[in-house]
Short mmCIF file of C-alpha atoms in Angstrom, two decimals:
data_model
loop_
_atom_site.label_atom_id
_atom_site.label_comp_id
_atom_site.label_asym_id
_atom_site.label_seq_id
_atom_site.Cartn_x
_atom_site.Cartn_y
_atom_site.Cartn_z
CA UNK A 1 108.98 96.55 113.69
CA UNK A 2 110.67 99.49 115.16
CA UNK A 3 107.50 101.39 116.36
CA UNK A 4 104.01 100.53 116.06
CA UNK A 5 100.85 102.96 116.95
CA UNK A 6 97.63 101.06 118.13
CA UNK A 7 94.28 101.33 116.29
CA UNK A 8 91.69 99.55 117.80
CA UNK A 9 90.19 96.46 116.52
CA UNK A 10 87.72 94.97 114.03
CA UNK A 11 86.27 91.36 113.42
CA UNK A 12 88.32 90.57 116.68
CA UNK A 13 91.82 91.65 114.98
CA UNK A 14 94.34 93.94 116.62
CA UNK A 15 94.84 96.40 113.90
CA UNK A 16 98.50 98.84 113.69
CA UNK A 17 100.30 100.92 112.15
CA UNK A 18 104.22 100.31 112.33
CA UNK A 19 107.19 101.20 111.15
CA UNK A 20 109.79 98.51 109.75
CA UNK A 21 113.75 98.88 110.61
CA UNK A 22 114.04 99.56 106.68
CA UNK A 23 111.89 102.39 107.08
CA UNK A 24 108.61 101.31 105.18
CA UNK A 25 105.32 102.43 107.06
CA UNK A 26 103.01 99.14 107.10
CA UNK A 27 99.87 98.21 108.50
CA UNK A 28 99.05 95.15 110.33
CA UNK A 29 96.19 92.85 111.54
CA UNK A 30 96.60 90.12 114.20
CA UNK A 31 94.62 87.47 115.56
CA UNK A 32 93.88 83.86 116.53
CA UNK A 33 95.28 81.51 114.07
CA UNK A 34 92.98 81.11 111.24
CA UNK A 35 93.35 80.92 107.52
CA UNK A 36 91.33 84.18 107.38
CA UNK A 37 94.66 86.00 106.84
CA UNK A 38 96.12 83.45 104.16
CA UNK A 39 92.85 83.97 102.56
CA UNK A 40 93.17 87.42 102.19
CA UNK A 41 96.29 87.67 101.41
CA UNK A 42 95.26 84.99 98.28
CA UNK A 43 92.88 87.73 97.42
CA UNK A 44 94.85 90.63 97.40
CA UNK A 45 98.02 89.10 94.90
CA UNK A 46 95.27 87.67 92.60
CA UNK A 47 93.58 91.44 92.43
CA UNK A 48 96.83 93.08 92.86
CA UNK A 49 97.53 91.56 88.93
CA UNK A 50 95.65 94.39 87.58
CA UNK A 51 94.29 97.13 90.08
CA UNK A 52 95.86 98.86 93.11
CA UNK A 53 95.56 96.82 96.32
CA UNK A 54 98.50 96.78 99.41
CA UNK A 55 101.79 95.20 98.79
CA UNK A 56 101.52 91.74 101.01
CA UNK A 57 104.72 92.02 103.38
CA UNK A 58 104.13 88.95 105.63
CA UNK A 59 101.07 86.77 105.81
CA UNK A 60 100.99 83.70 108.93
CA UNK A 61 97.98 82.19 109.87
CA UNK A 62 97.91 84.65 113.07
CA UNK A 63 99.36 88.72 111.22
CA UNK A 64 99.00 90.07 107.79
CA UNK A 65 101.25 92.81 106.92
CA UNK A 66 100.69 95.60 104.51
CA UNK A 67 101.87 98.26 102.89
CA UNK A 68 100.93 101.02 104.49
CA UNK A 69 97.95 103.79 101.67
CA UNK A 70 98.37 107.42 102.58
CA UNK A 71 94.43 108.05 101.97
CA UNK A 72 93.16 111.97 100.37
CA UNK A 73 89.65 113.11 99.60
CA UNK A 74 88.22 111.30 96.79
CA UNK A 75 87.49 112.89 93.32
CA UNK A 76 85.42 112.53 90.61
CA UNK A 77 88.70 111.84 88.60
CA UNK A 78 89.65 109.41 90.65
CA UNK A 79 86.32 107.82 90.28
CA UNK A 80 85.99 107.49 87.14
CA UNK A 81 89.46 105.83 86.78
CA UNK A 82 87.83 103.31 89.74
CA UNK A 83 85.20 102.38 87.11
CA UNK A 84 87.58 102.19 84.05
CA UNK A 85 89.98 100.09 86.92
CA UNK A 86 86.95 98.11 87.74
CA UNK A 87 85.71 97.01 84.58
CA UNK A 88 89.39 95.62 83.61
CA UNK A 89 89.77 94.18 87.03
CA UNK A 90 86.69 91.87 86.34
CA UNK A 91 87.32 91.51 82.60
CA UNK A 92 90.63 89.84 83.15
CA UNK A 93 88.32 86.82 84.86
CA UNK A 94 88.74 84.00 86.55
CA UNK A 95 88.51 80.28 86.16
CA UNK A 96 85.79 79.42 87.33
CA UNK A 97 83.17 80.94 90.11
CA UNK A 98 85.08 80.19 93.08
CA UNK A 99 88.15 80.47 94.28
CA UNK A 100 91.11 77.92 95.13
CA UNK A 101 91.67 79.49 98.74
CA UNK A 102 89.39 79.27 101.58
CA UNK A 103 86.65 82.32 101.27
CA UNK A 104 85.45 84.81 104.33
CA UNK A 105 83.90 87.80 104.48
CA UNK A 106 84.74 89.77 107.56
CA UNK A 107 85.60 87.12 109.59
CA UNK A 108 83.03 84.66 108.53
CA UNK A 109 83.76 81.52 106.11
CA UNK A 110 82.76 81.30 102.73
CA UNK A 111 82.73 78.22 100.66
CA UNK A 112 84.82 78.98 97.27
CA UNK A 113 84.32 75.48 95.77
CA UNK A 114 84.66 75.99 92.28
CA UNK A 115 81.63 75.93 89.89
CA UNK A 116 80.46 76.83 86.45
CA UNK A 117 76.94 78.31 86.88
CA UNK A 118 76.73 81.70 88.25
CA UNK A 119 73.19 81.21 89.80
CA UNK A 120 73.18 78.09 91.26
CA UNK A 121 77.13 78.99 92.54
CA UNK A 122 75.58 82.34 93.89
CA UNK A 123 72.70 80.13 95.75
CA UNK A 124 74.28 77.25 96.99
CA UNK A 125 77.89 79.12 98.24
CA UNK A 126 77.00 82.98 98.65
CA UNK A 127 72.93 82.95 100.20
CA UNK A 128 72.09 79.96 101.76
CA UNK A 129 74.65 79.43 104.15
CA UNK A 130 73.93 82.60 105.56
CA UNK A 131 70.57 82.37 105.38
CA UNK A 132 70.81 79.51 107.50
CA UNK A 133 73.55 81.36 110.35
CA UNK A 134 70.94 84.46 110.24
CA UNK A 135 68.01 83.49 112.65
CA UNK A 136 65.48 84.76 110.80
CA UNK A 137 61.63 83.88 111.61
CA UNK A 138 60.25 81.14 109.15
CA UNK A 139 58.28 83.31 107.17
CA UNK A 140 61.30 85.31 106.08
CA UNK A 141 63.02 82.13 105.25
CA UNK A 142 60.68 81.12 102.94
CA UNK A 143 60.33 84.24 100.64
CA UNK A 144 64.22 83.90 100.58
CA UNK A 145 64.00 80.07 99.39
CA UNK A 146 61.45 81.71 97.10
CA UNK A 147 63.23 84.50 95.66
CA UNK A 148 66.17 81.64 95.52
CA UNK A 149 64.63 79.60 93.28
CA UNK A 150 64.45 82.42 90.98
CA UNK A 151 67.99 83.19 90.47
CA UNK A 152 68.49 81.05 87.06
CA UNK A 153 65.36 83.12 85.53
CA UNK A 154 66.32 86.71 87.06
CA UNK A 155 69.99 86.71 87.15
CA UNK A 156 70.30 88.04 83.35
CA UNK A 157 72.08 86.70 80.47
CA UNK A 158 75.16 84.29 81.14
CA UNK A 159 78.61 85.71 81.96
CA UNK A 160 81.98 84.09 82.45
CA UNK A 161 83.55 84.67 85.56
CA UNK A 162 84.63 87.57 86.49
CA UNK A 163 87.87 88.56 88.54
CA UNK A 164 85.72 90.06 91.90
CA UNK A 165 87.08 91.84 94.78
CA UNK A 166 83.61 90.01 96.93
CA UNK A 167 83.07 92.73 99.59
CA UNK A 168 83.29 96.36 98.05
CA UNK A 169 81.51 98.35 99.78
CA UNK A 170 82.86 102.06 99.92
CA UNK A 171 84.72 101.53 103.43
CA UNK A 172 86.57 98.92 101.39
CA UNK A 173 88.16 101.74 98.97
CA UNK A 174 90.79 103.92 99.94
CA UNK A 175 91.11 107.15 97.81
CA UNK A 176 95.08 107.59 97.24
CA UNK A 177 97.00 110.15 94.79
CA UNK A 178 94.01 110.14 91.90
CA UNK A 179 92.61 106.41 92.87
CA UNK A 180 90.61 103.60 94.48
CA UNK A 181 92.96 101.49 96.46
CA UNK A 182 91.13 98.20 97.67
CA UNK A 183 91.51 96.59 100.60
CA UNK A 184 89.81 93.32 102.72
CA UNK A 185 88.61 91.61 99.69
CA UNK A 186 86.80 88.44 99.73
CA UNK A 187 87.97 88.23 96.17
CA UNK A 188 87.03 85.10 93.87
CA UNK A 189 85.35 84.23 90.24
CA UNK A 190 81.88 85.85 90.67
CA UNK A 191 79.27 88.34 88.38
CA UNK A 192 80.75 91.39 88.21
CA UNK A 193 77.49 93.00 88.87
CA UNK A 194 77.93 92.24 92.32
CA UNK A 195 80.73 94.30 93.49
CA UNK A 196 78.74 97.48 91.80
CA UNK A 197 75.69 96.45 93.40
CA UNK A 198 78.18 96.30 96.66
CA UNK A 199 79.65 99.65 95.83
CA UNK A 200 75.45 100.91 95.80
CA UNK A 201 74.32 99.41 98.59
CA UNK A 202 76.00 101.61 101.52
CA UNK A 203 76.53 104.45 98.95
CA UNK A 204 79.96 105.43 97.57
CA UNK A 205 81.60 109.39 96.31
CA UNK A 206 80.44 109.89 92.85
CA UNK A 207 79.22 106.58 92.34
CA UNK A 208 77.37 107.56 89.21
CA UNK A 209 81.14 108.80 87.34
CA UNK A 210 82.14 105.49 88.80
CA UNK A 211 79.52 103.87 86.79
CA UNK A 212 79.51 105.85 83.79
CA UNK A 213 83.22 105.31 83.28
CA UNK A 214 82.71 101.41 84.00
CA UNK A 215 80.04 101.77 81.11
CA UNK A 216 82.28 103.26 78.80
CA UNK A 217 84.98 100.94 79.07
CA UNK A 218 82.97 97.11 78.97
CA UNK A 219 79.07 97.69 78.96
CA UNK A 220 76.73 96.17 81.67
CA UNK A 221 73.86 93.85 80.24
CA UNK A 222 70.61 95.29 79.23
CA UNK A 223 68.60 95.48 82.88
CA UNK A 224 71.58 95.22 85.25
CA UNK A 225 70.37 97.65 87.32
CA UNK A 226 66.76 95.95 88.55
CA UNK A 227 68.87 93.47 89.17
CA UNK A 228 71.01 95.08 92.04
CA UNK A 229 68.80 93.92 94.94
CA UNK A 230 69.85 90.42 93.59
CA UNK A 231 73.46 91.00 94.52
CA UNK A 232 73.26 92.69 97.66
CA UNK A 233 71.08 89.80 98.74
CA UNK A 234 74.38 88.40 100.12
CA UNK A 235 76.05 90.82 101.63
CA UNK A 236 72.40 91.78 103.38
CA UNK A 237 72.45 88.47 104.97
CA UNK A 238 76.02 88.84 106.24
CA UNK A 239 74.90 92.09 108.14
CA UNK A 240 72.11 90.43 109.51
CA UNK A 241 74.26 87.41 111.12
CA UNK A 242 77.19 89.85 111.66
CA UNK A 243 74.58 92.82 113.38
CA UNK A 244 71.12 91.21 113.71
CA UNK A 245 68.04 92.37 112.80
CA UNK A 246 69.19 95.88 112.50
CA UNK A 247 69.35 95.17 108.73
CA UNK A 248 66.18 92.75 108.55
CA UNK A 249 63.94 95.40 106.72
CA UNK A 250 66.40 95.92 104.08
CA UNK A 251 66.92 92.20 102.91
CA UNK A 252 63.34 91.67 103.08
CA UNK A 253 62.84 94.81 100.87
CA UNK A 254 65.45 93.42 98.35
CA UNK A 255 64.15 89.59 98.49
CA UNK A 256 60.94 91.60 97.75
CA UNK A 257 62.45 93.32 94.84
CA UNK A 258 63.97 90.10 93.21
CA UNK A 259 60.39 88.04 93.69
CA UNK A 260 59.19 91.15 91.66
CA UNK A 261 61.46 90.78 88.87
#
């Protein structure tokens, strides 16, 4: 690089902004060797096939380099073409729940093993694990193995995979010249009702043109939205092993919200 500007850290990586001899502004993330970056990378080609993400410049096991988003204020244009984006992103699919690269979210692994039942995939790869990393107190564990056991009768009618980005929450969309730009996907074959339910949980500009536009282009099932609370059950659990308890009144409320269901 011919210049680089420092920007602090996150997860542990060394994040920049540089310039290349060619010219091209790119950012980049470094770290300890891991396949975290491989991963990601993965994730961000396989997305890349049909909405905006970074162009992948270099990927090693220790730097990911990326094309560098000029970011603007978001709009509700630009939102609505984030839904319409959205709904083709996870209608082009996927084969299988899973995904053939190593998964993380953040900096934590993921298991991506492929499978063919949404539910018990969503259980056995995306809540358990972390339910067992999180340190809860026993009682909490066992309304989550309750509201686990569950998932087959509340998770709605069966979908094929869809083509997921995994972790979109709204810091994980960069607004850019009229769009959503995503970045630091934990992308794989999942329900596509989890990266609105994602998009909900932290809130997100306009969210409801983002969701009306989604409609209009490939309608939800009947009851997707009781079942939100079902899909951020995962990324609740993250917060709680990545933060601590900060976040333990939250996934009780939605494990409380699913056992309702």
């Amino acid at each position: 690089m011919r210049s680089t500007e420092d920007l602090g850290a996150s997860h542990g990586w060394r994040l920049q902004r540089g310039v290349l001899d060619d010219g091209r502004v790119v950012f980049a993330k470094t770290g300890t060797v891991s396949p975290v970056f491989t991963s990601e990378a993965e994730g961000l080609r396989w997305l890349g096939e049909v909405i905006a993400v970074p162009e992948v410049i270099e990927v090693s096991r220790d730097r990911l380099v990326l094309s560098w988003v000029d970011t603007s204020s978001p709009t509700a244009a630009a939102a609505e073409r984030l839904g319409r984006d959205l709904a083709r992103l996870h209608r082009a699919g996927a084969p299988a729940f899973g995904a053939p690269w190593p998964g993380f979210i953040a900096d934590l692994p993921m298991d991506n093993s492929p499978a063919d039942d949404w539910p018990a995939f969503y259980a056995a790869r995306r809540v358990l694990p972390f339910v067992r990393q999180a340190r809860l107190p026993a009682r909490d564990v066992a309304l989550i193995e309750r509201a686990v056991a569950r998932f087959g009768e509340v998770a709605g009618p069966p979908e094929p995979p869809a083509r997921i980005h995994g972790d979109l929450w709204n810091g994980n969309v960069l607004w850019s010249d009229g769009r959503g730009v995503l970045i630091d996907p934990a992308a794989h074959g999942g329900h596509r009702e989890t990266d609105l339910a994602m998009l909900a949980l932290f809130g997100a500009p306009y969210l409801d043109r983002i969701l009306g536009a989604y409609q209009e282009e490939t309608p939800l099932a009947d009851g997707w939205r009781g079942r939100v609370p079902l899909h951020q059950l995962h990324p609740l659990l993250v917060h709680v092993v990545l933060f601590g308890g900060t976040y333990r009144d939250s996934l009780l409320d939605a494990v409380a919200r699913v056992l309702a269901l």
